[in-house]
Tab-separated table of C-alpha atoms in Angstrom:
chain	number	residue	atom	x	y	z
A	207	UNK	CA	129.382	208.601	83.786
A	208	UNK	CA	132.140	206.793	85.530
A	209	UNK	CA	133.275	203.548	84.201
A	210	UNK	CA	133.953	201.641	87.214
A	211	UNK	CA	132.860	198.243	87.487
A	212	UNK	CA	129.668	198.244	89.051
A	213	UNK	CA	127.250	196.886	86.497
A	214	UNK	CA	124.273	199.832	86.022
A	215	UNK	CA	122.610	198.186	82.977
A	216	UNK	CA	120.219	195.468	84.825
A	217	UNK	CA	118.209	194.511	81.549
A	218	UNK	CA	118.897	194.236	77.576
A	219	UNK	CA	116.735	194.429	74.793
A	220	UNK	CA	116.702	192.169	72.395
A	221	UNK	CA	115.956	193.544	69.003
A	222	UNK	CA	114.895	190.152	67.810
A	223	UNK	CA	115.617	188.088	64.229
A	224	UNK	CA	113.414	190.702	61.809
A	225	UNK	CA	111.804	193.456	62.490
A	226	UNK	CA	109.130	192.000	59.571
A	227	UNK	CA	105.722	190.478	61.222
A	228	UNK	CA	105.552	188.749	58.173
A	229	UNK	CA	108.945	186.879	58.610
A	230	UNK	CA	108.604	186.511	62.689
A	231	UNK	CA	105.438	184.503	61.591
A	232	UNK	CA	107.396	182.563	59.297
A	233	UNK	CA	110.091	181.708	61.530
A	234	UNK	CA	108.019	180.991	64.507
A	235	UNK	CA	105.961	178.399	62.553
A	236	UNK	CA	109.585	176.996	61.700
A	237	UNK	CA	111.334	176.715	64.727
A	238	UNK	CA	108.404	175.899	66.694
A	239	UNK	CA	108.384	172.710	64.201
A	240	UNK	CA	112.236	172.105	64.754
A	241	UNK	CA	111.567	172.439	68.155
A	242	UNK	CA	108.542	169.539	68.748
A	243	UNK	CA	110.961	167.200	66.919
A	244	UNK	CA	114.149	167.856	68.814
A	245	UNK	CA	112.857	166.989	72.599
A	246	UNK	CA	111.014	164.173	71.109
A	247	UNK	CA	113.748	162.763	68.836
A	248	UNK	CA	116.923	163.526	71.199
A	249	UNK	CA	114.504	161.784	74.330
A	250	UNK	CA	113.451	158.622	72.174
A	251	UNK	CA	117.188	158.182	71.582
A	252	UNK	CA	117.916	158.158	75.233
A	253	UNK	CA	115.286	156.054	76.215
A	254	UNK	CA	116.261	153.328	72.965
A	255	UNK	CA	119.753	153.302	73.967
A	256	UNK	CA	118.679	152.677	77.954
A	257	UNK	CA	116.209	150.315	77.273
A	258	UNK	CA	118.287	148.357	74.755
A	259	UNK	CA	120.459	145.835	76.622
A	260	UNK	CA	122.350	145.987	73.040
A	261	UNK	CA	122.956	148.982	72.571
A	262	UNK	CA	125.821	148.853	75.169
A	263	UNK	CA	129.130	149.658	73.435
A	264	UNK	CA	130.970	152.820	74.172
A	265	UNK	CA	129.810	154.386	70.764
A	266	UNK	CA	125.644	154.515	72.118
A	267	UNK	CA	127.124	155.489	75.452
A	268	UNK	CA	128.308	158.350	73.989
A	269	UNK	CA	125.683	158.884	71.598
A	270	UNK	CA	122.879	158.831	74.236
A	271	UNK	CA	124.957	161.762	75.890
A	272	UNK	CA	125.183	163.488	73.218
A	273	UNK	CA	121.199	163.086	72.810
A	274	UNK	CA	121.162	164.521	76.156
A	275	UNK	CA	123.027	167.391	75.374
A	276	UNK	CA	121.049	168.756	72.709
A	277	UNK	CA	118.117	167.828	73.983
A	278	UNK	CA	119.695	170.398	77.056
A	279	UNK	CA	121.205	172.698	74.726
A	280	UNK	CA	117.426	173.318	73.311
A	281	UNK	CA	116.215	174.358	76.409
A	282	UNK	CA	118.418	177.782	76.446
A	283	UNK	CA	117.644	179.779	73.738
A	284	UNK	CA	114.668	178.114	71.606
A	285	UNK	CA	111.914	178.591	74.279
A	286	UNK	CA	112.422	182.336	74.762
A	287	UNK	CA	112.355	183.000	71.655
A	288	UNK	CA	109.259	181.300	70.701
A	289	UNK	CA	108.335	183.549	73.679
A	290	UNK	CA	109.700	187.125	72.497
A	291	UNK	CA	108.387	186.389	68.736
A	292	UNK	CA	104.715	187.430	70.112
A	293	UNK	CA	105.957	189.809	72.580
A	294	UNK	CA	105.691	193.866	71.998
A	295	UNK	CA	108.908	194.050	74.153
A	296	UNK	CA	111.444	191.242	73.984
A	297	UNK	CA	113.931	192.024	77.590
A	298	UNK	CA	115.696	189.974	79.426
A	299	UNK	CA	117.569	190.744	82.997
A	300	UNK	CA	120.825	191.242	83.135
A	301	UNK	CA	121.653	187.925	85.032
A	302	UNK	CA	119.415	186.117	82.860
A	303	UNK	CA	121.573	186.879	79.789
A	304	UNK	CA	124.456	186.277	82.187
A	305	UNK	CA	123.037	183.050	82.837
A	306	UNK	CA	122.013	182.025	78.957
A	307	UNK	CA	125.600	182.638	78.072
A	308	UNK	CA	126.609	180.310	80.541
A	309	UNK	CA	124.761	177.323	79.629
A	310	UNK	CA	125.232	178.260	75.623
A	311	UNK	CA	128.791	177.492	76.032
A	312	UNK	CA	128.718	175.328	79.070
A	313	UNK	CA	126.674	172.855	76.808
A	314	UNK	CA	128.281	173.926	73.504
A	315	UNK	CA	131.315	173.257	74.609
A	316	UNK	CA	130.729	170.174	76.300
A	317	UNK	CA	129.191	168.889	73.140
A	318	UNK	CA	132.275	169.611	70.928
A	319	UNK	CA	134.548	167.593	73.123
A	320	UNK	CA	132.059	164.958	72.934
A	321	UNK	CA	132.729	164.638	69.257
A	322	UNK	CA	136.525	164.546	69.385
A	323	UNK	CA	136.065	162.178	72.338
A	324	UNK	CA	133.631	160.146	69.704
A	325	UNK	CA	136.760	160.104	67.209
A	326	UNK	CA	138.246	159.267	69.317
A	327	UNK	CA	136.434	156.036	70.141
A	328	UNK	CA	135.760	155.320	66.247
A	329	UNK	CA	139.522	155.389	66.187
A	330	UNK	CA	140.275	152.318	68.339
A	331	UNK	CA	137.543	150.490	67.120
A	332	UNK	CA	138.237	150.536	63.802
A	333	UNK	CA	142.366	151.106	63.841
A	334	UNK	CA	142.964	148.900	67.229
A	335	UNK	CA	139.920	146.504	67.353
A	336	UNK	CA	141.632	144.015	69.479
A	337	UNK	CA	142.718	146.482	71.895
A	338	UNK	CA	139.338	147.805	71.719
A	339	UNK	CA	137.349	146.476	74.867
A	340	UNK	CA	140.279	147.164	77.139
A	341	UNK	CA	140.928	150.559	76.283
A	342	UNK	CA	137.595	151.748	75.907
A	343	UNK	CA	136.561	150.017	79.203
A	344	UNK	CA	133.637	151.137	81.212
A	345	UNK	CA	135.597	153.147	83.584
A	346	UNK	CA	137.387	154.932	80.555
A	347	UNK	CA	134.010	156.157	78.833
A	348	UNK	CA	133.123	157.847	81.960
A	349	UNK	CA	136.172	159.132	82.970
A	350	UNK	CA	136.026	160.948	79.300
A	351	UNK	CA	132.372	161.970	80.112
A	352	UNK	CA	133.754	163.305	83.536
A	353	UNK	CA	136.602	165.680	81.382
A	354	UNK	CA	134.374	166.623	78.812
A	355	UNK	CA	131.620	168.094	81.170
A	356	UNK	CA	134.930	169.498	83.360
A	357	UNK	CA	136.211	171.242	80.175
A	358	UNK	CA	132.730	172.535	79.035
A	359	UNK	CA	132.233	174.012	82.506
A	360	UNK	CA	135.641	175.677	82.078
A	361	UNK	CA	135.492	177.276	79.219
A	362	UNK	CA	131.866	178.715	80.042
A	363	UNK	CA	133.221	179.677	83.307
A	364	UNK	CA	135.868	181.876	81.840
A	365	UNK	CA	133.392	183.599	79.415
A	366	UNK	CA	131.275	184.605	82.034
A	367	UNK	CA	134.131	185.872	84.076
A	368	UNK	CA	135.566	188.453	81.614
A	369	UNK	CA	132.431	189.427	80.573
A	370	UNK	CA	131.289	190.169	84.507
A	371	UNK	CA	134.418	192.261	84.812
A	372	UNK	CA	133.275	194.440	82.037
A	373	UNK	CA	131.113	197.881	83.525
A	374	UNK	CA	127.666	198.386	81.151
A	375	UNK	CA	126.392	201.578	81.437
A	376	UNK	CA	124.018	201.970	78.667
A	377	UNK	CA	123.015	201.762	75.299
A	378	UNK	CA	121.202	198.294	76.174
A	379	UNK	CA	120.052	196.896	72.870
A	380	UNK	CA	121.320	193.657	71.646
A	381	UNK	CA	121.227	192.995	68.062
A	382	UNK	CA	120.111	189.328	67.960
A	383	UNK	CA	117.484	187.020	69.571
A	384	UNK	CA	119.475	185.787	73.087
A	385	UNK	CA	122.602	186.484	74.455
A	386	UNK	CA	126.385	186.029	73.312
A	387	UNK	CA	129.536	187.102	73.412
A	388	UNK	CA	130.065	189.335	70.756
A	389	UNK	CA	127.152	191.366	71.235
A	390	UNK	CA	126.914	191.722	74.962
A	391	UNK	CA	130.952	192.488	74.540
A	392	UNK	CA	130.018	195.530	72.400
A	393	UNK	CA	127.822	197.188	74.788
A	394	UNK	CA	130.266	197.655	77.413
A	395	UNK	CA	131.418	200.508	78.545
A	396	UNK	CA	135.306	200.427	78.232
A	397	UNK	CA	138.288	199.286	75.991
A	398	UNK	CA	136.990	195.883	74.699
A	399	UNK	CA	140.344	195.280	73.216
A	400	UNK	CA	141.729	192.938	75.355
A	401	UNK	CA	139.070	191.178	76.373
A	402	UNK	CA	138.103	190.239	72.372
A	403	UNK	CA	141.097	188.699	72.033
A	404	UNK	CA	141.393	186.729	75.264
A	405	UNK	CA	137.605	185.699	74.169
A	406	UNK	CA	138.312	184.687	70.578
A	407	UNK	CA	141.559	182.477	72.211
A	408	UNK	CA	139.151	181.073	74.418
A	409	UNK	CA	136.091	180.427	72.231
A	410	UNK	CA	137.824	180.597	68.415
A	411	UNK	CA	140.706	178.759	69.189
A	412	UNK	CA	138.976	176.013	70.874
A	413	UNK	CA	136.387	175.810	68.235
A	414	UNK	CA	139.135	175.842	65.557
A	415	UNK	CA	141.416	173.330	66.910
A	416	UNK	CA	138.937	171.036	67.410
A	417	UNK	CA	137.546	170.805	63.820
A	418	UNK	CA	140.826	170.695	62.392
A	419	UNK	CA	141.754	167.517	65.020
A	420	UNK	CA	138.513	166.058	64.274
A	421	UNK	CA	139.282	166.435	60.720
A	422	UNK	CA	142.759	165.486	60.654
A	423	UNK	CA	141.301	162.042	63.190
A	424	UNK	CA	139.258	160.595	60.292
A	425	UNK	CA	141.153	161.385	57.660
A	426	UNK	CA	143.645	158.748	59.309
A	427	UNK	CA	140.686	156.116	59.639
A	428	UNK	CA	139.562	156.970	56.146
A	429	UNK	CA	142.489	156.083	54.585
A	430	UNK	CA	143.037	152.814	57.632
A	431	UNK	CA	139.731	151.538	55.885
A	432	UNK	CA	140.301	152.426	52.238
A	433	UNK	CA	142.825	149.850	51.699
A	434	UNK	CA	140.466	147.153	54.037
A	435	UNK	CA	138.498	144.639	52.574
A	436	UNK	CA	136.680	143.689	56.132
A	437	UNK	CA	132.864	143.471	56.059
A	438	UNK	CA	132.955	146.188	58.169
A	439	UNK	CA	134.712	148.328	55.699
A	440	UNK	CA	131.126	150.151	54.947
A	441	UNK	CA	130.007	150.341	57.848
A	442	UNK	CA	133.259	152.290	58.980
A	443	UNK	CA	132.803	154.543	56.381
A	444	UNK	CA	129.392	155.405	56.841
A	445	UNK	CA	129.838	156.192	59.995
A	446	UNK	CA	133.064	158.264	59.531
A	447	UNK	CA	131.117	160.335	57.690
A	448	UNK	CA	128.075	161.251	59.178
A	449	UNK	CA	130.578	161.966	62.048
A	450	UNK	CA	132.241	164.670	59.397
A	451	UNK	CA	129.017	165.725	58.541
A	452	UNK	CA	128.256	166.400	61.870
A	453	UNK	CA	131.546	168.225	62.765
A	454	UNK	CA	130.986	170.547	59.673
A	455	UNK	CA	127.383	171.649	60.522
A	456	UNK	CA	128.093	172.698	64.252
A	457	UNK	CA	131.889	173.718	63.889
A	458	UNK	CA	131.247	175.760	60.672
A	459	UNK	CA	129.064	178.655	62.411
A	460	UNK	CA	131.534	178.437	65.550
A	461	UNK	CA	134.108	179.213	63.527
A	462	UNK	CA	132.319	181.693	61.675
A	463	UNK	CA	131.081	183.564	64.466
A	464	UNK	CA	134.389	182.952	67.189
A	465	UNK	CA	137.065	183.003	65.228
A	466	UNK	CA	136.715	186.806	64.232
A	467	UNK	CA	136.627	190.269	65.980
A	468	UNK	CA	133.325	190.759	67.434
A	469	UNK	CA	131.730	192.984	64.304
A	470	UNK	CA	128.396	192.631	63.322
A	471	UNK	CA	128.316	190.595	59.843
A	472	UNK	CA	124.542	190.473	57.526
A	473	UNK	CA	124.597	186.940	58.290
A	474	UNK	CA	125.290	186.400	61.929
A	475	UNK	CA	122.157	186.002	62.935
A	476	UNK	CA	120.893	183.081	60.263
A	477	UNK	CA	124.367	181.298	61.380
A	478	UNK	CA	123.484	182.102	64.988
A	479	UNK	CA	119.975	180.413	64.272
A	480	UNK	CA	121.112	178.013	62.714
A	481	UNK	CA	123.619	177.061	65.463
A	482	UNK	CA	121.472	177.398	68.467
A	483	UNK	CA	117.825	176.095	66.947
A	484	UNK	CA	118.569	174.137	63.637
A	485	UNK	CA	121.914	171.864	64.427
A	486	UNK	CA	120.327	170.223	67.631
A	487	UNK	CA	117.344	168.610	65.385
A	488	UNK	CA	120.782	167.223	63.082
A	489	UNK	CA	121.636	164.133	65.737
A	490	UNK	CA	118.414	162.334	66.119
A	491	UNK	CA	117.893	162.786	62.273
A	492	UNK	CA	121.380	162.043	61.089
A	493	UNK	CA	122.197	159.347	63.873
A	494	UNK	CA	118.281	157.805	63.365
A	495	UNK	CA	118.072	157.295	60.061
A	496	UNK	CA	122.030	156.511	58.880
A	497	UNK	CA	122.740	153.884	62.295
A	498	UNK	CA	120.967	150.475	61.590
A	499	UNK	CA	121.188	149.280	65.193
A	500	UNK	CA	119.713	152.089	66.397
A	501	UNK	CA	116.269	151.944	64.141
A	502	UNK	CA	116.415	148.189	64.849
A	503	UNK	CA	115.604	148.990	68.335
A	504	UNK	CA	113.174	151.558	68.001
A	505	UNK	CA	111.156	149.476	65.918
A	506	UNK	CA	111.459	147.114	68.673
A	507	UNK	CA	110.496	149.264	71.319
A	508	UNK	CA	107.617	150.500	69.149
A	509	UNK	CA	106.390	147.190	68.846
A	510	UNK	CA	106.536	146.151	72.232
A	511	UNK	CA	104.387	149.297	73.643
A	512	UNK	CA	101.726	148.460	70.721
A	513	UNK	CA	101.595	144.428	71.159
């Protein structure tokens, strides 16, 4: 067959998690779980910080965001496979995989800029408090909302384009439960070569240089703080580091699974769940139950629908 680049494969099928009943059981009791508390948990976190005429500084703005991207991200691969786990045949079009690797990426990488943009505004707080309100100014936090959406769409734009230049031809199976990169890559029907690396500059890279800034951003407020006696020394702290804990869990499996050559590893697919299902349920639970002003005003709101 000629490898031109007309595209001849129109669906994939997706060879799913496990091939074990058992374990498809098991998992779809799990993420089904993960999944009724993520909508509910990223959504009451968006409608606290709205409803909250407190909850106003640049820090909830960009947390509620960030609520709403998860709560987004969710949508593209959890559904489905709740779907395909009691389906005999789990296949999905060829523009619908075109279309789920969009919006992984579009999303994902909008949400990692959101963190370094959320160092970013820890950083002035805490290192240049009295320059604080002016440089983190209204039209600021949405000019930074603006780039980080710009840069997400970007970067998903250029994944989509090499990958729609590539000619598919047949065999059709992915190995994993949606679509990405690495396997969709490996079913084409050329020299992937080139296209590898430009994807591992454009995804790995990324991924890679953000962790490493993030990293290397509170680090310097760590040590700012260590030698502070301020009462808001603990509070800095804390929230330095549920920020790192954060940046760990949904950096680690990008860089595990982007910063490589696209081979197939025994544990891509628990990092790939993991990434994709598990680390949206981390903000409400990390940012709920570690950010004091937050609770305060869901109790609030609580009480106010039940008086």
């Amino acid at each position: 067959m000629e490898n031109d680049n007309s595209t001849v494969v129109k669906e994939f099928i997706l060879l799913g998690l496990t091939q074990s009943r058992d374990i498809q059981l098991l998992v779809f009791v799990l993420v089904l779980i993960f999944y009724l508390i993520i909508l509910p948990g990223n959504f009451l976190i968006i409608l606290t910080i709205r409803s909250d005429p407190g909850l106003t500084a640049p820090l909830y703005f960009f947390l509620g965001n960030l609520a709403f991207l998860d709560a987004s991200y969710s949508f593209i691969v959890a559904p489905r496979m709740l779907v395909d786990f009691v389906s005999e045949k789990k296949i999905i079009s060829y523009r619908g995989c075109i279309t789920q690797l969009f919006f992984l990426h579009f999303l994902g990488g909008g949400e990692g800029l959101l963190l370094v943009v959320m160092a970013f505004d820890r950083y002035v707080a805490i290192c240049q408090p009295l320059h604080y309100s002016t440089v983190m100014n209204p039209r600021v936090c949405y000019a930074l909302l603006l780039a980080l959406w710009l840069g997400g769409f970007i970067h998903s734009i250029i994944q989509v384009a090499l990958i729609l230049r590539l000619p598919f031809c047949g065999p059709n199976q992915l190995d994993n439960f949606f679509c990405d990169v690495p396997q969709v890559i490996k079913l084409a029907c050329t020299d992937t070569f080139v296209v590898e690396l430009l994807m591992v500059f454009n995804s790995g890279l990324m991924t890679l240089l953000c962790f490493l800034g993030l990293l290397a951003s509170y680090a310097v407020i760590l040590c700012r703080v260590h030698g502070s006696s301020s009462e808001g020394k603990s509070k800095a702290v804390s929230t330095c580091t549920t920020h790192i804990i954060v940046i760990f869990l949904m950096f680690g499996p990008g860089i595990f699974i982007y910063t490589r050559p696209f081979r197939a590893f025994p544990a891509d697919k628990v990092v790939s769940l993991f990434h994709t299902v598990i680390f949206p349920l981390l903000n409400p639970v990390i940012y709920t139950l570690r950010n004091q002003e937050v609770k305060a005003s869901m109790r609030r709101l609580f009480n106010q629908h039940i008086a």
